[in-house]
Coordinates of C-alpha atoms and ligand atoms in Angstrom, one line a residue:
X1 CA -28.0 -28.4 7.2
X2 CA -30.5 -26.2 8.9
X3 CA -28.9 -22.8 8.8
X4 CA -30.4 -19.4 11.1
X5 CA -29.1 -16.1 10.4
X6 CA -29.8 -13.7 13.3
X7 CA -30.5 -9.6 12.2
X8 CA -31.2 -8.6 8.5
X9 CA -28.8 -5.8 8.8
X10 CA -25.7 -5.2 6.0
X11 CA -23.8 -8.4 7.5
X12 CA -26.5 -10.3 7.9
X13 CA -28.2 -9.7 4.7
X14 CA -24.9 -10.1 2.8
X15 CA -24.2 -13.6 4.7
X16 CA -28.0 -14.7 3.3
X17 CA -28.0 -13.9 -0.1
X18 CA -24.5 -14.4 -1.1
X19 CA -25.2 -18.1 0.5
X20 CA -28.6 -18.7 -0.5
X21 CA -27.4 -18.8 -4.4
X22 CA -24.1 -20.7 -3.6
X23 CA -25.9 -23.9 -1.6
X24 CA -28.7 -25.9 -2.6
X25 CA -28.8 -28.2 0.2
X26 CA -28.7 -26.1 3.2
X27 CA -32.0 -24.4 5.0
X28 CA -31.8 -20.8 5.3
X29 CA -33.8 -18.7 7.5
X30 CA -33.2 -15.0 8.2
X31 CA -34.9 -13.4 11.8
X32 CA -35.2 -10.0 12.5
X33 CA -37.7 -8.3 14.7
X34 CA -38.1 -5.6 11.6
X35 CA -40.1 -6.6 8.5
X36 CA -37.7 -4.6 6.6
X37 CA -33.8 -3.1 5.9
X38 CA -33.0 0.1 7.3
X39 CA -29.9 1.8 6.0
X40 CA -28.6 2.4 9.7
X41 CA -25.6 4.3 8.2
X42 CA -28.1 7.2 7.2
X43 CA -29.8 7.6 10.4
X44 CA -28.5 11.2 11.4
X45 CA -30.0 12.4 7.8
X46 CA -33.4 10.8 9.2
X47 CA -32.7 12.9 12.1
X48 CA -32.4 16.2 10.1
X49 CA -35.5 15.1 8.7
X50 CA -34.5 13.3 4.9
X51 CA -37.2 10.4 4.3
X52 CA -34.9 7.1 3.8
X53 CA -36.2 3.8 2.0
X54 CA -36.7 0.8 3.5
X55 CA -36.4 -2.6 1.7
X56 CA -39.2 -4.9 2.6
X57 CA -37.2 -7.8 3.2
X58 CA -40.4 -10.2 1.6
X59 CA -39.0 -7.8 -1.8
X60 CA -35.5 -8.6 -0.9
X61 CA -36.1 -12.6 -0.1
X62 CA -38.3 -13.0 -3.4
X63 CA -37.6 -16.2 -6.1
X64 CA -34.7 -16.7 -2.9
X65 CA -34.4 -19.5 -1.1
X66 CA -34.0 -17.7 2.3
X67 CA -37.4 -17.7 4.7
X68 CA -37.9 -14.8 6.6
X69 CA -38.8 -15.0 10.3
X70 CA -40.1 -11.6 12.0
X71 CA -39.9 -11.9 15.8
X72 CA -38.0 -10.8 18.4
X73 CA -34.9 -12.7 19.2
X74 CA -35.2 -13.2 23.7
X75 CA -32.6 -15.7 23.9
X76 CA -30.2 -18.1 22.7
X77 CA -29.5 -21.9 24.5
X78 CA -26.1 -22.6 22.7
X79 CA -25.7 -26.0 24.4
X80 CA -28.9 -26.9 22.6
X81 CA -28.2 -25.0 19.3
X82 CA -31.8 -23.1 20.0
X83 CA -32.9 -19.6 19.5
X84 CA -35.8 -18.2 21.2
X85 CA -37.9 -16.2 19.1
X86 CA -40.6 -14.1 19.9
X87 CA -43.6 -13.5 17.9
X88 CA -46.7 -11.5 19.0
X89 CA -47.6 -13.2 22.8
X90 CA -45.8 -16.4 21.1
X91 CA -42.2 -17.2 22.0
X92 CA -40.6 -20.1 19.7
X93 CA -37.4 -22.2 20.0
X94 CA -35.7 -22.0 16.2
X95 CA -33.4 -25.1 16.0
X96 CA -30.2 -24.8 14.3
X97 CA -26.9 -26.6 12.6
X98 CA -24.8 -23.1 12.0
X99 CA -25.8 -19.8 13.8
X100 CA -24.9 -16.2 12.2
X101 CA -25.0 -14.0 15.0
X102 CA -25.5 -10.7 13.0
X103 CA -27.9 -8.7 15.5
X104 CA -25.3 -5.8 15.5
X105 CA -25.2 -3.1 18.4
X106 CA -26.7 -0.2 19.9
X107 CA -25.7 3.2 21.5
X108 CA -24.7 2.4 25.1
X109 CA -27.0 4.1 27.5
X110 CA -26.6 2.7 30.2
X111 CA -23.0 3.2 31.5
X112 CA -23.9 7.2 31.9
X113 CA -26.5 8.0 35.2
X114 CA -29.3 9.7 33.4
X115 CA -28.8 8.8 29.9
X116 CA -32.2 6.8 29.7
X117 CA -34.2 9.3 30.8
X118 CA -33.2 12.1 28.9
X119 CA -31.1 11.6 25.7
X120 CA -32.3 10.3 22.6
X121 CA -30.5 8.2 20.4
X122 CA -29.7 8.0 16.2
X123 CA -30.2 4.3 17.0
X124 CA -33.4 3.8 15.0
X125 CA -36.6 3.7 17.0
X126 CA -35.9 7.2 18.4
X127 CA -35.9 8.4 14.5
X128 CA -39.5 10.8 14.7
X129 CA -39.6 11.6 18.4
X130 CA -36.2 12.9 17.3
X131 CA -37.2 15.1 14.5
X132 CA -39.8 16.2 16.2
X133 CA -38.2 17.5 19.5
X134 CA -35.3 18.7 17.3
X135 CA -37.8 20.7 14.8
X136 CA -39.2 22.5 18.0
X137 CA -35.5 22.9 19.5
X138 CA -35.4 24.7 16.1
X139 CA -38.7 26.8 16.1
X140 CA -37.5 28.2 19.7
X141 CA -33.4 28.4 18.8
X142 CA -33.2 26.3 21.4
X143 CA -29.7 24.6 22.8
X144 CA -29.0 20.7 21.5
X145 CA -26.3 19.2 23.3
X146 CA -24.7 16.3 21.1
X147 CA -22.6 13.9 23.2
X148 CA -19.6 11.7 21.2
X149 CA -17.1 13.2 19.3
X150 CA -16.8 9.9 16.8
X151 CA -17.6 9.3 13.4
X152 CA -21.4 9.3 14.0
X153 CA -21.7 12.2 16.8
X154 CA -19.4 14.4 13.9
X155 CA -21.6 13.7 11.4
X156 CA -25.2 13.9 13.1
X157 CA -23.8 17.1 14.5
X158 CA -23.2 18.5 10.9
X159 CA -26.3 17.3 9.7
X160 CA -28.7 18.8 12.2
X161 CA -26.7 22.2 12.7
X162 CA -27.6 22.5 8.5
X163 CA -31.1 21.3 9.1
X164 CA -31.8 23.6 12.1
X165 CA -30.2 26.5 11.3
X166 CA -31.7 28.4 14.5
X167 CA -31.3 25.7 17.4
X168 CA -28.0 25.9 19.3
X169 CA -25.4 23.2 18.1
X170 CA -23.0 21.9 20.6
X171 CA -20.9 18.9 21.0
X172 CA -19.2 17.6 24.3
X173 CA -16.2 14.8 23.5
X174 CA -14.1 13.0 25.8
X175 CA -11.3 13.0 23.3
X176 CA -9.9 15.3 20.7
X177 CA -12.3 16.0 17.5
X178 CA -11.3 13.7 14.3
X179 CA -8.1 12.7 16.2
X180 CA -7.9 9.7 13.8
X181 CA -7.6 11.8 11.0
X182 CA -4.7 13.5 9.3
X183 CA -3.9 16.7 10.6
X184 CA -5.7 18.3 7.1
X185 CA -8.9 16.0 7.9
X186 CA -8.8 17.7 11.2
X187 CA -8.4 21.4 9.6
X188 CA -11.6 20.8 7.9
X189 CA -13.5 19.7 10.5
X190 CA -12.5 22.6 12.4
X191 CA -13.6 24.6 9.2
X192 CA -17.0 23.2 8.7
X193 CA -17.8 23.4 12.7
X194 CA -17.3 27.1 12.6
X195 CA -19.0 27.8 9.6
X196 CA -21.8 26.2 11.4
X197 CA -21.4 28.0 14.4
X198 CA -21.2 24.6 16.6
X199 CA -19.6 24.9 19.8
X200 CA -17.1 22.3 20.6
X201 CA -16.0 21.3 24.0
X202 CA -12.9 18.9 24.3
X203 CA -11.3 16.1 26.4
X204 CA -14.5 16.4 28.9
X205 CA -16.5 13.4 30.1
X206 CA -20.3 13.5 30.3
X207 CA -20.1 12.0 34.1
X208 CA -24.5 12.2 33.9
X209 CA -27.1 13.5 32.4
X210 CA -30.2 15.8 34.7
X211 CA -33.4 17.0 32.5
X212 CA -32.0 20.4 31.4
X213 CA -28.0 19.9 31.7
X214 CA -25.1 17.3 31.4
X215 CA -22.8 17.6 34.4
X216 CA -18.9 17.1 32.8
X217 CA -16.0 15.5 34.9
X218 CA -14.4 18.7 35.6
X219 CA -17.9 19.7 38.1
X220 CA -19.1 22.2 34.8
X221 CA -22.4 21.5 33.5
X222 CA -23.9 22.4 30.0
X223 CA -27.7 23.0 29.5
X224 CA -29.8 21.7 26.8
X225 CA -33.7 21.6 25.4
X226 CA -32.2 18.8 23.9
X227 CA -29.5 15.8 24.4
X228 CA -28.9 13.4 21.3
X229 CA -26.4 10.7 22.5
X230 CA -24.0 9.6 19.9
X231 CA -21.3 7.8 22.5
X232 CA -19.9 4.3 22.0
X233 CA -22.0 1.1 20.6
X234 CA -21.9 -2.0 22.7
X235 CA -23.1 -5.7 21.0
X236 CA -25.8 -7.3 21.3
X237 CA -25.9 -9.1 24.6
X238 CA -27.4 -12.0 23.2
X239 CA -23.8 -13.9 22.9
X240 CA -22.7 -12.6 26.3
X241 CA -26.1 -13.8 28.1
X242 CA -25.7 -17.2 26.2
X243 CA -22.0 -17.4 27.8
X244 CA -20.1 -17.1 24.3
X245 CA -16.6 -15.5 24.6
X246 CA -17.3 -11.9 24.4
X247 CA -14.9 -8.6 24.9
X248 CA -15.7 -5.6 27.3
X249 CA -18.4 -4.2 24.8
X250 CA -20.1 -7.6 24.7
X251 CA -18.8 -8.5 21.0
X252 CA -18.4 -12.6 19.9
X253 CA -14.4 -13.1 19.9
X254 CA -14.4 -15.5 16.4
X255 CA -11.0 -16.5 15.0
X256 CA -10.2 -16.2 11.4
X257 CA -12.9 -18.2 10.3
X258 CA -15.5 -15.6 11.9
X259 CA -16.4 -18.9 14.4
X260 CA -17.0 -18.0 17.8
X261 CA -13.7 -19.1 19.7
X262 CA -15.5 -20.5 22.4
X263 CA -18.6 -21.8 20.3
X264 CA -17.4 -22.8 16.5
X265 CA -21.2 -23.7 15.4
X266 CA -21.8 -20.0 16.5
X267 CA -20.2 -17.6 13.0
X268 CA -20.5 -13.6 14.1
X269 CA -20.4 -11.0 11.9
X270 CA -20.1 -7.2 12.1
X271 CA -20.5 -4.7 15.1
X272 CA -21.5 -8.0 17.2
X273 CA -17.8 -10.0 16.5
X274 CA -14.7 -9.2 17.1
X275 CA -12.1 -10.7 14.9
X276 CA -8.8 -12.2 17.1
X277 CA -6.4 -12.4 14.0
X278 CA -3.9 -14.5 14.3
X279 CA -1.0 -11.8 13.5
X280 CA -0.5 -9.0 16.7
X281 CA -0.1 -6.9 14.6
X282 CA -3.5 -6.6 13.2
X283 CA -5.4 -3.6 13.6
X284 CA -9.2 -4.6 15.1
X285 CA -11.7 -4.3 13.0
X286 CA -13.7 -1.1 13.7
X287 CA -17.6 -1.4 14.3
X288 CA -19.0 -0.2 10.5
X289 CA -21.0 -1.1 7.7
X290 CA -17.7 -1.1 5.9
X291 CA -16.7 -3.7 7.8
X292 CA -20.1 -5.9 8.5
X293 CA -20.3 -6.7 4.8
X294 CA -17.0 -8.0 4.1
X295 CA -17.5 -10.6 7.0
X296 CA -21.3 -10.8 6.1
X297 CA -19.8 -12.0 2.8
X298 CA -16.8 -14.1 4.4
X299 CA -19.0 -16.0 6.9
X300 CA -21.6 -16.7 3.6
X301 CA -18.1 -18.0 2.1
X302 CA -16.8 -20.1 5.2
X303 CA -20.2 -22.3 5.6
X304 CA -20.0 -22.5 1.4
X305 CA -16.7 -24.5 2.5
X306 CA -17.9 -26.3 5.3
X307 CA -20.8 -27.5 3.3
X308 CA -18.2 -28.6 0.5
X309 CA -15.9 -30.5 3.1
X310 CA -13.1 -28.0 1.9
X311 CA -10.6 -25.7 4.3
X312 CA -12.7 -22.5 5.0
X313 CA -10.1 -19.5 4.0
X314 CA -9.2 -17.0 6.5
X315 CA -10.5 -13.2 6.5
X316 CA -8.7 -10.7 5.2
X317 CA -9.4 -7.4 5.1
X318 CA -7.9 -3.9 4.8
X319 CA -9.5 -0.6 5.1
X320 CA -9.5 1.8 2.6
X321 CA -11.6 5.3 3.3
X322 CA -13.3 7.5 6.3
X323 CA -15.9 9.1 4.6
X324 CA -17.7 11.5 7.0
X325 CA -20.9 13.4 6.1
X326 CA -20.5 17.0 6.8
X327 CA -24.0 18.0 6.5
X328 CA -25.8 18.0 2.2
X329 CA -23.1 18.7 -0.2
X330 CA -20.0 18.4 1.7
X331 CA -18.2 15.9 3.4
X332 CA -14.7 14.9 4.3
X333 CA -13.1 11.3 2.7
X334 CA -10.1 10.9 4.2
X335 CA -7.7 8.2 2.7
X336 CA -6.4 5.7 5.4
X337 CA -3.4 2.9 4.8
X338 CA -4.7 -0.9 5.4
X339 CA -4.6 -0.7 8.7
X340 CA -6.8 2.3 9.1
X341 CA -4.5 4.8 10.0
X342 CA -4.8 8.2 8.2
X343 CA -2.7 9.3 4.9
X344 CA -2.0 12.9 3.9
X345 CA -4.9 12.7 1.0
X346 CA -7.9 13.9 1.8
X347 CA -11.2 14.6 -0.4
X348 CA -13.9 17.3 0.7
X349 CA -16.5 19.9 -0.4
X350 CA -18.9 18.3 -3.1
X351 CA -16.9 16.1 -4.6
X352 CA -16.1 14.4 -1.2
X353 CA -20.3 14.8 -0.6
X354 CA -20.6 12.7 -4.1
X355 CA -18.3 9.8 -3.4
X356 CA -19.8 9.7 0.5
X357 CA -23.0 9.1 -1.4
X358 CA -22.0 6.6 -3.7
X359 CA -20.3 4.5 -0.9
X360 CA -24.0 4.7 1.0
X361 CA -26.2 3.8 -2.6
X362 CA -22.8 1.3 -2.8
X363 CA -23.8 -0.7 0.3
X364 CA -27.7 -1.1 -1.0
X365 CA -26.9 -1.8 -4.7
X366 CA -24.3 -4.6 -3.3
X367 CA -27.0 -6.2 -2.0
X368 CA -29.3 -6.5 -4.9
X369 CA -26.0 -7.3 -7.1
X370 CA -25.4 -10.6 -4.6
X371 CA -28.4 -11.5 -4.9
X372 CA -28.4 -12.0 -8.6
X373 CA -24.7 -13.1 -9.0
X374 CA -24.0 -14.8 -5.4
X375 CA -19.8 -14.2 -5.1
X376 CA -19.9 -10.8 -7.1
X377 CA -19.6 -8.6 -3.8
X378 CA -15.7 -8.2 -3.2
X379 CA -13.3 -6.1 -0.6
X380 CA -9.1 -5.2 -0.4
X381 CA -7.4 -7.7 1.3
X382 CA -9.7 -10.6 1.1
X383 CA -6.9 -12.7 -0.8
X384 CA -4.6 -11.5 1.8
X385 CA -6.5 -14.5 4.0
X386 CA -6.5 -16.8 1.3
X387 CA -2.9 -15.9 0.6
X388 CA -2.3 -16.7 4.4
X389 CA -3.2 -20.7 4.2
X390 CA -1.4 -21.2 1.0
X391 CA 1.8 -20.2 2.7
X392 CA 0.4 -22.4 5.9
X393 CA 0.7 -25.2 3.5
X394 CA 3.4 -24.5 1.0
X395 CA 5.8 -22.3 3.1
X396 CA 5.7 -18.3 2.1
X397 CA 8.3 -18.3 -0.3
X398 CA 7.7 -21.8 -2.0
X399 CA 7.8 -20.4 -6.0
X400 CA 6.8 -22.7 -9.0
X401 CA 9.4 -23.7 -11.7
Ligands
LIG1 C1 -25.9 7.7 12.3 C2 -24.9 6.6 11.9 C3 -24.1 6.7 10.8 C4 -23.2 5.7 10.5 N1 -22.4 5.9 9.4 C5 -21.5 5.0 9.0 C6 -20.7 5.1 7.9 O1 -20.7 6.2 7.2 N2 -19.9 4.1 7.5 C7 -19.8 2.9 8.2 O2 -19.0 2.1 7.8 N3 -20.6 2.7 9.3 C8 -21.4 3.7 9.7 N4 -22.2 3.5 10.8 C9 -22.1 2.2 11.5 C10 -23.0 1.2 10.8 O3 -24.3 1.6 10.7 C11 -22.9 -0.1 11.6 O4 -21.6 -0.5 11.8 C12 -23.6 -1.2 10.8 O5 -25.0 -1.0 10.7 C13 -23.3 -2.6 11.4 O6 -24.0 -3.6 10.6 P1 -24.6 -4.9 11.3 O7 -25.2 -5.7 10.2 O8 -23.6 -5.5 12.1 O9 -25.7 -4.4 12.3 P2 -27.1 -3.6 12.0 O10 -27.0 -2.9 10.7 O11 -27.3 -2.8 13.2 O12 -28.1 -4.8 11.9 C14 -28.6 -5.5 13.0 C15 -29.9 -6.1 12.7 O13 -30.3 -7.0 13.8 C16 -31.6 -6.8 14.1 N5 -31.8 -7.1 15.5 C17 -31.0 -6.6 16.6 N6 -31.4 -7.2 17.7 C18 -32.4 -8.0 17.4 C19 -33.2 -8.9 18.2 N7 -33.0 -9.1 19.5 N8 -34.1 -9.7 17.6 C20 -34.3 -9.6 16.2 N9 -33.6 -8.7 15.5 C21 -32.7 -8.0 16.0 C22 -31.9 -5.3 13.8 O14 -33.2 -5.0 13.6 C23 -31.0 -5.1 12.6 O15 -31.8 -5.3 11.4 C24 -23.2 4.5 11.2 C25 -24.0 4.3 12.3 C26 -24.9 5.3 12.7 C27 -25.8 5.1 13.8

């Protein structure tokens, strides 16, 4: 069995070295266009300037069974179970049995005129252009304009206005700040943006983006030396392009087996699948490292089964935390039910700071841990999925006597 995992990022990763201990007769082959792991999730502190390791993924892969491809994924021919890799001037066709699509997403820029030209994104490649405009923004207290009132655009927002003391901090959202946080989650934010001095503007699209200013929906414009766009992700449009089932932000729909619904040889993983659970009810999985490494970890789990000839188990999952950066030494962990939405209990100040930056060492460590005891990584609610095809079988109150 001839098994390609596409993107080395915290699902993809997980799916290769939780698998590569667990099968002895499958192939595995990892491609990424990176020769190394980059902890995504700390991108805004490379923004303020913080120097973030990298895993060589030849130190990762090493005594593993897992080869590493570096090349640039251009295409994929589903019908033919081929990806097209590109290497230097060279562009390959990488057969396969089982596909992991785990190429993740990106910060949309192109549904707002203007966004191209003249924002920057936390998205990775922008990472020193970024400090560098931003240090200068800072030497001449100039205006940065921070677009996306989310998770990330709260806590790059944070981070820089700590970093850059003298630049100008303001953040445009279409929404209302932290609204899926408890109403004490939201007190804090509005604490730690004043003590910052950011301005906040509220339930105001960015309708485009000019060199110098970002024109809202209401005809007001706001002028900046510099934009950093932290607005929605979309997928990868690999699986779109390839004519996979995909939703509106061109994520994989996979059933609860992670397989594509429309392409079952295809398994997605994190931001670039969306799980269709079988129950309504079920809140969708949000994109986030805390979610791309349980199903990194489930997919590694499902082809374990396929390879056995046994019933792959169903994911199950259930969120636990929002922990949100705000800025070195503070942050806000907000306590959420399983289904993500906000309790009263809320952690902040250093000790929410410490536990944000366990869960971030947490995500690397987990990595190294699977790949010396493959099945040690574990999550809340992944029995719940097991749980569910025992009572397929047996009935849901079936007891033993
Ligand atoms: C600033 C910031 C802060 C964040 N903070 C948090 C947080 O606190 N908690 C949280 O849960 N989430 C957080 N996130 C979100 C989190 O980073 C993502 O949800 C997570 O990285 C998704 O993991 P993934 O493995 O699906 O994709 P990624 O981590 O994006 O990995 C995708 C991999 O695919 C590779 N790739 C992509 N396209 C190609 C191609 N065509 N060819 C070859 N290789 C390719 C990339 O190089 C990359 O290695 C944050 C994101 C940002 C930007």
């Amino acid at each position: 069995m001839n098994i390609v995992i596409a993107g080395g990022g915290y699902a993809g990763l997980m799916t290769a070295l939780r698998l590569a201990g667990r099968t002895n007769g499958a192939d595995i082959t990892l491609v990424d266009v990176k020769d190394h792991f980059a902890q995504r999730i700390r991108n805004h502190q490379a923004a303020a300037g913080a120097s973030i390791r990298a895993i060589p993924y030849a130190k990762l892969f090493r005594g593993t069974r897992i080869q590493f491809v570096q090349g640039q994924i251009e295409s994929l021919d589903a019908g033919a179970c081929r990806l097209h890799v590109r290497t230097g001037p060279i562009t390959r066709a990488l057969p396969y049995d089982l596909l992991v699509n785990a190429l993740g997403s990106f910060t949309d820029v192109d549904s707002t005129p203007g966004v191209k030209a003249y924002a920057l994104t936390l998205d990775g490649r922008h990472s020193k252009l970024l400090r560098e405009t931003l240090m200068q923004a800072n030497q001449q207290a100039g205006q940065v304009l921070i677009v996306g009132g989310g998770l990330t655009g709260i806590e790059t927002v944070t981070e820089l206005a700590q970093a850059y003391p003298r630049a100008r901090m303001h953040l445009v959202t279409s929404g209302v700040l932290g609204e899926a946080l408890s109403v004490a989650g939201q007190a804090t934010l509005d604490r730690v943006f004043s003590r910052h001095n950011i301005r906040l503007t509220q339930g105001r699209r960015v309708v485009q983006l000019d060199s110098d200013a970002a024109l809202l929906d209401d005809g007001s414009r706001i002028p900046f030396d510099v934009c950093v766009w932290a607005g929605a992700f979309v997928a990868s449009p690999l699986a779109r392009e390839a004519g996979l089932s995909v939703n509106a932000r061109g994520q994989m729909l996979v059933d609860e087996t992670l397989r594509s619904v429309s392409h079952p040889a295809i398994i997605g993983v994190g931001d670039n699948a969306q799980f269709i659970g079988s129950s309504p009810e079920r809140a969708p999985i949000r994109m986030a490292c805390a979610t791309a490494m349980p199903m990194g970890a489930h997919a590694a789990d499902v082809i374990a089964s396929l390879l056995n000839g046994t019933q792959p188990a169903p994911f199950g999952f259930g969120y636990m935390l929002r922990c949100i950066s705000l800025g070195r030494g503070d942050a806000l962990v907000q306590f959420v039910a399983a289904d993500d939405s906000p309790g009263p209990r809320i952690l902040t100040g250093r000790g929410g700071a410490w536990v944000k930056e366990l869960i971030c060492r947490f995500t690397v460590w987990a990595l190294w841990a699977e790949r010396r005891i493959p099945g040690l990584y574990t999550w809340k609610g992944r029995l719940t999925g097991t749980k569910r095809i025992a009572e397929a079988a047996h009935g849901p109150h079936r007891r033993s006597i």
